[in-house]
Short mmCIF file of C-alpha atoms in Angstrom, two decimals:
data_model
loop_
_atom_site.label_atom_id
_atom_site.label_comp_id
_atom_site.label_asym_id
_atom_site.label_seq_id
_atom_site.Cartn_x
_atom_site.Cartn_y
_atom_site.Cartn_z
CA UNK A 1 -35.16 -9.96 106.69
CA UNK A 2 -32.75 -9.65 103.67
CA UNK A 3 -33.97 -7.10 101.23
CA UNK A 4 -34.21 -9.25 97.59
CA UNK A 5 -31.66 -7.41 95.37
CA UNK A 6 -32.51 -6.35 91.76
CA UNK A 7 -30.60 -7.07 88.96
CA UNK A 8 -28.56 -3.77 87.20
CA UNK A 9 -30.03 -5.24 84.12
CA UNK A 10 -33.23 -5.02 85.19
CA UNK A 11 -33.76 -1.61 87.02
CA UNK A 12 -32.77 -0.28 83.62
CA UNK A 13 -35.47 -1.63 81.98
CA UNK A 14 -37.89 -0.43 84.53
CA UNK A 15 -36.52 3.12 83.90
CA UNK A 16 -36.81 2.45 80.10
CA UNK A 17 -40.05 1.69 80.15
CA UNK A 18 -41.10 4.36 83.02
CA UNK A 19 -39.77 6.65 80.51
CA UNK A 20 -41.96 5.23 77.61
CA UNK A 21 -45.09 5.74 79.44
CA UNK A 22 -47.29 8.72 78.34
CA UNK A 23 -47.16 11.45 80.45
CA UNK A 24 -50.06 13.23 81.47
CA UNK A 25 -50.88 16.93 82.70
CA UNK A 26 -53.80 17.63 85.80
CA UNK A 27 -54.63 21.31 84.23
CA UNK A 28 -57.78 22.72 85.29
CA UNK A 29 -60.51 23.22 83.49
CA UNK A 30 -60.74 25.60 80.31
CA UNK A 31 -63.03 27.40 78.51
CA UNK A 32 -64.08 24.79 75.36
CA UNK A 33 -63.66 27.88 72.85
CA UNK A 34 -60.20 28.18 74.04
CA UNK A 35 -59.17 24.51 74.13
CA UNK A 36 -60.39 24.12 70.81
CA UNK A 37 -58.35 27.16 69.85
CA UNK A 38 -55.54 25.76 71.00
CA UNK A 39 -56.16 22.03 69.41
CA UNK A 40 -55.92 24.29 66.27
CA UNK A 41 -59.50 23.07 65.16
CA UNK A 42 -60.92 26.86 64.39
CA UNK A 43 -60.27 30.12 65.75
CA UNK A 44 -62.42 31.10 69.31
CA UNK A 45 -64.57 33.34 67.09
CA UNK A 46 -65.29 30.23 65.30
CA UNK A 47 -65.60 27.86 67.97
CA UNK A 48 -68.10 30.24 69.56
CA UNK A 49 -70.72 29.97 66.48
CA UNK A 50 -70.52 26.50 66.45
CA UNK A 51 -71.45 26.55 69.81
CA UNK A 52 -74.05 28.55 69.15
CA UNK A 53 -75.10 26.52 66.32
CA UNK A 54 -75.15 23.67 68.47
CA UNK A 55 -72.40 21.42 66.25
CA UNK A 56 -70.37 20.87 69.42
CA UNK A 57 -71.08 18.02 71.90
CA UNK A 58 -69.55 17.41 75.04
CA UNK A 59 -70.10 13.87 76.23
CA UNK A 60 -72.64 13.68 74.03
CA UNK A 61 -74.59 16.66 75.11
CA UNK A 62 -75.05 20.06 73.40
CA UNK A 63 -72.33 22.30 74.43
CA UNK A 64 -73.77 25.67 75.94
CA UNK A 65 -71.91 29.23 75.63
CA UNK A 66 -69.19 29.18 78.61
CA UNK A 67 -68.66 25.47 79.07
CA UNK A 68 -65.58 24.64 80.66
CA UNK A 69 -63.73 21.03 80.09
CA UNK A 70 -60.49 19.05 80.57
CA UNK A 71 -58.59 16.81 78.64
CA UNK A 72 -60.86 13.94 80.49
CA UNK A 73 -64.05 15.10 78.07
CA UNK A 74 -65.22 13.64 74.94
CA UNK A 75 -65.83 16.77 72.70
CA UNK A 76 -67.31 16.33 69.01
CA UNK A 77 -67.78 18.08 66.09
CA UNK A 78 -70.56 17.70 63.82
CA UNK A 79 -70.28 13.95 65.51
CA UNK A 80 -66.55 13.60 65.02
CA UNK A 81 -64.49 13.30 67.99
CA UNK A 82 -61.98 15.48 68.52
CA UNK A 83 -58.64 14.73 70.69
CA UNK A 84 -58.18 18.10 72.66
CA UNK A 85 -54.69 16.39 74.47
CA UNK A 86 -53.00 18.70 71.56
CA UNK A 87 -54.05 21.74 73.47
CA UNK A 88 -51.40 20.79 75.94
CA UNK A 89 -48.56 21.22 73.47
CA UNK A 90 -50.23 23.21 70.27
CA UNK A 91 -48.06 23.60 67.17
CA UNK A 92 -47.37 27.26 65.70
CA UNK A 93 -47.16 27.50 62.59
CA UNK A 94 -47.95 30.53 60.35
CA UNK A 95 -48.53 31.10 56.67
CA UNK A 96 -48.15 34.45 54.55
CA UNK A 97 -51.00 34.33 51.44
CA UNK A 98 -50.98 36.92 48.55
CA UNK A 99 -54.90 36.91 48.20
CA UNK A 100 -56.70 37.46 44.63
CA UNK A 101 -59.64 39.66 44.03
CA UNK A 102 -62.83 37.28 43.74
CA UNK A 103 -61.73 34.89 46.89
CA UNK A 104 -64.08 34.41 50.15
CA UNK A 105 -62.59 34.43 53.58
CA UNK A 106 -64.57 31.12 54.29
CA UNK A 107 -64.20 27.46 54.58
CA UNK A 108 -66.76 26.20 51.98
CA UNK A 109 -69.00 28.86 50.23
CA UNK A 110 -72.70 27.78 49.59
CA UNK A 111 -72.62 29.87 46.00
CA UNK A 112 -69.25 27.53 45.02
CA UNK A 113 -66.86 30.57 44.88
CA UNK A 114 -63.44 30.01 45.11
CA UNK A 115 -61.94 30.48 48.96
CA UNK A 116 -58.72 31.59 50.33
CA UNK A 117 -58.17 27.84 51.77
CA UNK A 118 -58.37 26.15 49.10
CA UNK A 119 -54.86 26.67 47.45
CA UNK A 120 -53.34 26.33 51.00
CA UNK A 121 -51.32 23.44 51.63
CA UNK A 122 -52.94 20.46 52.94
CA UNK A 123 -52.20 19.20 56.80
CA UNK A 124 -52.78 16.10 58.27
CA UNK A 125 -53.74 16.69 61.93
CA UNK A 126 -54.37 20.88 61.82
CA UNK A 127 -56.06 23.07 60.04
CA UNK A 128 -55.31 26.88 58.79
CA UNK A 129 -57.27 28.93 60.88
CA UNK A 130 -57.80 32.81 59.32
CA UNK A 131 -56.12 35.55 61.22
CA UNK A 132 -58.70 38.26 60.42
CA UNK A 133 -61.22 38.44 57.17
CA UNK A 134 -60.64 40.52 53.81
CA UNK A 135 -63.66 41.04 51.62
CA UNK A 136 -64.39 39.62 48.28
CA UNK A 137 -62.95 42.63 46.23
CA UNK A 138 -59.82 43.17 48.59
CA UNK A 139 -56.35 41.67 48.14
CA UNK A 140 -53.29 41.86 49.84
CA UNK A 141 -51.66 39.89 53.02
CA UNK A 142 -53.29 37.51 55.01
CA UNK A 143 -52.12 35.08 57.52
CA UNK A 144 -52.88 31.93 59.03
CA UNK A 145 -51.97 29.67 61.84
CA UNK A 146 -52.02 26.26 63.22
CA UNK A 147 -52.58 28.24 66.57
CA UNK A 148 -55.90 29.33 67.61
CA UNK A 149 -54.18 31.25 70.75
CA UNK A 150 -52.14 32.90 68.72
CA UNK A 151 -54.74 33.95 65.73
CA UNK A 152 -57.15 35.41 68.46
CA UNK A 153 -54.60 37.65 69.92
CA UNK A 154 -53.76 39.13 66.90
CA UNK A 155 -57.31 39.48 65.99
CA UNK A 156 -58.24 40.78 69.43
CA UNK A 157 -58.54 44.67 69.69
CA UNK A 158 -56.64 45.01 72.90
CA UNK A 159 -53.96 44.20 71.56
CA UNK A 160 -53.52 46.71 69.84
CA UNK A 161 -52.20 44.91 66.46
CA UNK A 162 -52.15 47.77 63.66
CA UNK A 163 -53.01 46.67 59.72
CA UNK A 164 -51.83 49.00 56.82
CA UNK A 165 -53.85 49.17 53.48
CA UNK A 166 -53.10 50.63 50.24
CA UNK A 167 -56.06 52.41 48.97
CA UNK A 168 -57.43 53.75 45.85
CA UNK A 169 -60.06 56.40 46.18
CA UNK A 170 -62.26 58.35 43.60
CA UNK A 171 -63.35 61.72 44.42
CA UNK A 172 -62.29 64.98 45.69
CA UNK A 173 -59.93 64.79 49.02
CA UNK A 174 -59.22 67.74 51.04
CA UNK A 175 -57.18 68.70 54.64
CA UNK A 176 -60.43 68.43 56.34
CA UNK A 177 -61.43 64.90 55.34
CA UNK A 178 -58.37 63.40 55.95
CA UNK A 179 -58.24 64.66 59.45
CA UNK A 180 -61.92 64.13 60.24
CA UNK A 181 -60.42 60.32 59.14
CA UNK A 182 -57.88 60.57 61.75
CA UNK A 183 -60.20 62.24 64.50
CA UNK A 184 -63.10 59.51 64.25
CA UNK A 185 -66.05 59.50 62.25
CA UNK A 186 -69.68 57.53 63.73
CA UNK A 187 -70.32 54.65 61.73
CA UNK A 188 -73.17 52.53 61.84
CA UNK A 189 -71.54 49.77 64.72
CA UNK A 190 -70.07 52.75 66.54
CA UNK A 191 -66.63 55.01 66.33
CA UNK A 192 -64.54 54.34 63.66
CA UNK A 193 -60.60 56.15 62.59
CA UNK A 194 -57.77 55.92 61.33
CA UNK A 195 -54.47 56.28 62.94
CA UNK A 196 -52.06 56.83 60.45
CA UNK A 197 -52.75 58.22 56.67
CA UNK A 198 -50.41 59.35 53.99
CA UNK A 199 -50.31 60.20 50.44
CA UNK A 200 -48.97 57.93 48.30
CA UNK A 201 -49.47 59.52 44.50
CA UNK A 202 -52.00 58.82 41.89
CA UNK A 203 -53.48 62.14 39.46
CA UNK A 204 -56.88 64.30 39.43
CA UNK A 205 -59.36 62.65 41.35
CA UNK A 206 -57.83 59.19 41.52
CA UNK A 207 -55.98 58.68 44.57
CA UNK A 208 -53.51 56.36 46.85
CA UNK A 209 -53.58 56.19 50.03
CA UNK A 210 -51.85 54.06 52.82
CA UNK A 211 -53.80 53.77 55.61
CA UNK A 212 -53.33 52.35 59.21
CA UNK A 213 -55.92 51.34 62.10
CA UNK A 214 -56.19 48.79 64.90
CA UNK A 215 -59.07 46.81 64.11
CA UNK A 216 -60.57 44.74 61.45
CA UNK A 217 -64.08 45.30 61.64
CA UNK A 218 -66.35 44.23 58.20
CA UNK A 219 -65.36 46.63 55.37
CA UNK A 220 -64.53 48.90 57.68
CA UNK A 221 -61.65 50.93 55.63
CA UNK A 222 -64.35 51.01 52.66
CA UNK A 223 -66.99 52.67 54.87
CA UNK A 224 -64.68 55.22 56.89
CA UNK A 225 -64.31 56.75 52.94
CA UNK A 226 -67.99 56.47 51.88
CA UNK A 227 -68.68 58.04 54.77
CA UNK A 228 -67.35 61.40 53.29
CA UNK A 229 -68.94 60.50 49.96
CA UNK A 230 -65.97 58.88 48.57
CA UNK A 231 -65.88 56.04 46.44
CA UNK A 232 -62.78 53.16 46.83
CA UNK A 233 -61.91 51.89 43.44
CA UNK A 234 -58.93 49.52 44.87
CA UNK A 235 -57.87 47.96 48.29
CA UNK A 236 -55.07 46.25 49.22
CA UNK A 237 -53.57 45.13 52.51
CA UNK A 238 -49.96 45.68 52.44
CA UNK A 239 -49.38 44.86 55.94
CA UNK A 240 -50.43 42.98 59.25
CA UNK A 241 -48.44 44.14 62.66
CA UNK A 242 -44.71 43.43 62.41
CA UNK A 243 -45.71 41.11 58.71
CA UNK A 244 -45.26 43.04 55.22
CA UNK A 245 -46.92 41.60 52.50
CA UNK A 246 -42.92 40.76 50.52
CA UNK A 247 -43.07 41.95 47.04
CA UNK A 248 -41.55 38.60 45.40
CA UNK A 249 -44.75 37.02 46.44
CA UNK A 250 -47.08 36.73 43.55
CA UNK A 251 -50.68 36.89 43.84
CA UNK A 252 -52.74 33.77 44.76
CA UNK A 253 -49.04 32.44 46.58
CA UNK A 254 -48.23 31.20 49.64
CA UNK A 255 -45.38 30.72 51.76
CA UNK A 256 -44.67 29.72 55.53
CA UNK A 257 -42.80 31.79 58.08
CA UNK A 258 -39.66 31.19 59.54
CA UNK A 259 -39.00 30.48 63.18
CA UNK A 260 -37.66 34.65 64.10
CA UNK A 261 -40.72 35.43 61.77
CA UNK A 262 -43.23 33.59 64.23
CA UNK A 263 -41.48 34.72 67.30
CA UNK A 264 -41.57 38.37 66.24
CA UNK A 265 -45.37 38.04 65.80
CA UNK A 266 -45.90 36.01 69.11
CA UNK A 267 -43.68 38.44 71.01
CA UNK A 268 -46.48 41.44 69.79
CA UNK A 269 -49.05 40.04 71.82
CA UNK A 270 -47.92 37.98 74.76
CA UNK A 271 -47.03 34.56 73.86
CA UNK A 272 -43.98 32.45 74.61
CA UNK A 273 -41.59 31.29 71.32
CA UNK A 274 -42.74 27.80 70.10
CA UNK A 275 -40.22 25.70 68.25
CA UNK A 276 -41.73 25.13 64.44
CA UNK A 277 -42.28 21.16 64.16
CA UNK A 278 -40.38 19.61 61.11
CA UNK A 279 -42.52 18.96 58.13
CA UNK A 280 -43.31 15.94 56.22
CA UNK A 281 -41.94 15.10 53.45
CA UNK A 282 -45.44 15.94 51.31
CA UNK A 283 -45.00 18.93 52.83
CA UNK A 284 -41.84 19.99 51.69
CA UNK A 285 -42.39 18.70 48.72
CA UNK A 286 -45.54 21.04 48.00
CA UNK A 287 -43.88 24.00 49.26
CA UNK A 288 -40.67 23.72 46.72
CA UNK A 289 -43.53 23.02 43.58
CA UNK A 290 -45.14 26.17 44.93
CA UNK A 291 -41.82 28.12 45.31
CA UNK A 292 -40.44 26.58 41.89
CA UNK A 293 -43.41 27.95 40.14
CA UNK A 294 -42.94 31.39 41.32
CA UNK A 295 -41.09 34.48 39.21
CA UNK A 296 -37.64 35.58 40.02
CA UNK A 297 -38.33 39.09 39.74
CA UNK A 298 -38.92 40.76 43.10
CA UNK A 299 -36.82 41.86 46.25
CA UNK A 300 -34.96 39.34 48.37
CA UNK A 301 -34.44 35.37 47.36
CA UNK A 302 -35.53 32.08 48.71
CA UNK A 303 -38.58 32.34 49.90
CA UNK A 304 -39.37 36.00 51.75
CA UNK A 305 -36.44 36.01 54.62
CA UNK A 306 -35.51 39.67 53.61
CA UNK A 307 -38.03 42.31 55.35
CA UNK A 308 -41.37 40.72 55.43
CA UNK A 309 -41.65 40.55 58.97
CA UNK A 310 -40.22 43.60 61.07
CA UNK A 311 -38.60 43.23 64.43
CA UNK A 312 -38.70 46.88 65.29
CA UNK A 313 -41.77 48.52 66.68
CA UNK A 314 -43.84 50.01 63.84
CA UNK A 315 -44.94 53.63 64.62
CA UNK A 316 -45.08 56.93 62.45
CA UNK A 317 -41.05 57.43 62.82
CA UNK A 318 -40.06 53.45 61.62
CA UNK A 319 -42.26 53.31 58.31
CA UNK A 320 -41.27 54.73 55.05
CA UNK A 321 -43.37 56.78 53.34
CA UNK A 322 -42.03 55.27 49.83
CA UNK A 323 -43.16 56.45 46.56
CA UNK A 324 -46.32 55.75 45.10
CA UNK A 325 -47.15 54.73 41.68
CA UNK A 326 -48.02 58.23 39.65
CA UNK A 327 -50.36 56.17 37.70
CA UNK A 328 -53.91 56.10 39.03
CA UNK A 329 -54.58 52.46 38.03
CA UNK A 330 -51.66 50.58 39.39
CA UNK A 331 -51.35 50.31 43.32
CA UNK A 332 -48.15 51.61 44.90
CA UNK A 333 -45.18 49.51 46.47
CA UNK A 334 -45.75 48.22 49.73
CA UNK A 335 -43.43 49.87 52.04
CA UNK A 336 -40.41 48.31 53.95
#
């Protein structure tokens, strides 16, 4: 029997519309904290408590602590769906934020203080998620992502992602302290040090510091000092792994990475390059308002493409020791 023959015409439809069919991925099942991670929805730190709270729902029943799912699960939020097919393809995207003194690292604070989201831009189908926590009184650099992967390794001790800090300290500081610092000193949630501290000027008993170590438990640079009964006046974070905190950017600013600025930071712990998606047009609007409204004065131009995010590895032998400010009130430069 004669095979029926298909018209050119229309086998090229079929392929057109084979090719407009969604395309869907058989991965097997995930941990829910890290799906949601992924989705962009909240960090696995964050994920966790709301497990824990019992805010999640999978099909409608109370998530528990280790859950796995697939992209076949209905997962909620405080009763809102949310689509976890994202997780598949996240988007990585990364802000730089100059944070003020008097700013929570939280979402909504029940005393109605100001946060450090709420002068981030808005997005339509993320959300920031925090790449570590600074305390009320601390300023300086902090990130955020679109990528809950991403903000977890760099969060994650074993990966060994170093923060700097520029420190002000009040009291007498001697050979001995400083390398009692350096050694390790027992705090009350265990060992605590650390691994890089130089001087950086100041007079009498007011004094800089810049300080490096490889975690970011709570107020932990403050209590490593109090614990040899000295008193920080001023704290700063000049500096998060291969990220400097750029000089040009004023306090209470923001302003997004670049693609070799993302890729340097997702090369540090692990993760394959993802190409930045384009932004909207309220987007890009918002970010030249926030860039217009910035001073001139500063190092580098257009946004902070010169030095704020190192390629090289950052040890001892490739930071500067730079000057610091010989008054006692004003913090020192951050370091390039």
């Amino acid at each position: 029997m004669a095979q029926k023959r298909v018209p050119r015409s229309a086998k090229a439809d079929q392929s057109r519309n084979d090719d407009q069919k969604p395309v869907t991925h058989d991965l097997p099942p995930e941990r829910l904290q890290k799906v949601l991670s992924r989705t962009g929805v909240g960090s696995r730190r964050e994920v966790e408590a709301w497990i824990e709270e019992g805010r999640i729902t999978v099909n409608r029943e109370v998530a528990i602590p280790g859950q796995k799912v697939t992209v076949e699960d209905a997962i909620a939020l405080d009763g809102k769906r949310i689509s976890i097919e994202s997780a598949q393809s996240p988007v990585r995207r990364v802000l730089m934020y100059n944070k003020p003194e008097g700013e929570v690292t939280t979402r909504k604070d029940p005393e109605g203080r100001p946060t450090v989201f709420d002068r981030l831009p808005k997005l339509r189908d993320q959300r920031w998620i925090a790449i570590g926590r600074l305390d009320i009184n601390t300023t300086g650099l902090m990130l955020f992502t679109t990528d809950g992967e991403l903000a977890n390794r760099l969060m994650h001790p074993s990966y060994q992602v170093d923060r700097e800090y520029a420190v002000r300290v009040f009291g007498q500081v001697d050979d001995a302290m400083l390398q009692r610092l350096l050694t390790g000193v027992l705090l009350d949630d265990g060992m605590a040090k650390f691994s890089d501290i130089s001087a950086a000027g100041g007079a009498g008993i007011n004094k800089w510091y810049h300080v490096t170590l490889f975690e970011g438990r709570n107020r932990e640079v403050r209590r490593l000092w109090e614990s040899q009964d000295v008193k920080v006046s001023r704290l700063k974070r000049v500096r998060f792994g291969p990220a400097f905190l750029p000089s040009r950017l004023s306090v209470g600013r923001w302003d997004e990475m670049e693609q070799k600025e993302i890729d340097a930071l997702s090369k540090m712990v692990g993760l394959e390059p993802l190409a930045i998606p384009a932004k909207t047009p309220d987007e890009q609007a918002a970010q030249r308002r926030q860039q217009g409204k910035r001073p001139n004065k500063g190092s580098g131009a257009g946004g902070f493409r010169k030095g704020s995010v190192s390629t090289r590895p950052l040890g001892k032998s490739s930071r500067k020791d730079g000057g610091g400010s010989e008054r006692s009130d004003k913090a020192p430069k951050n370091r390039r």
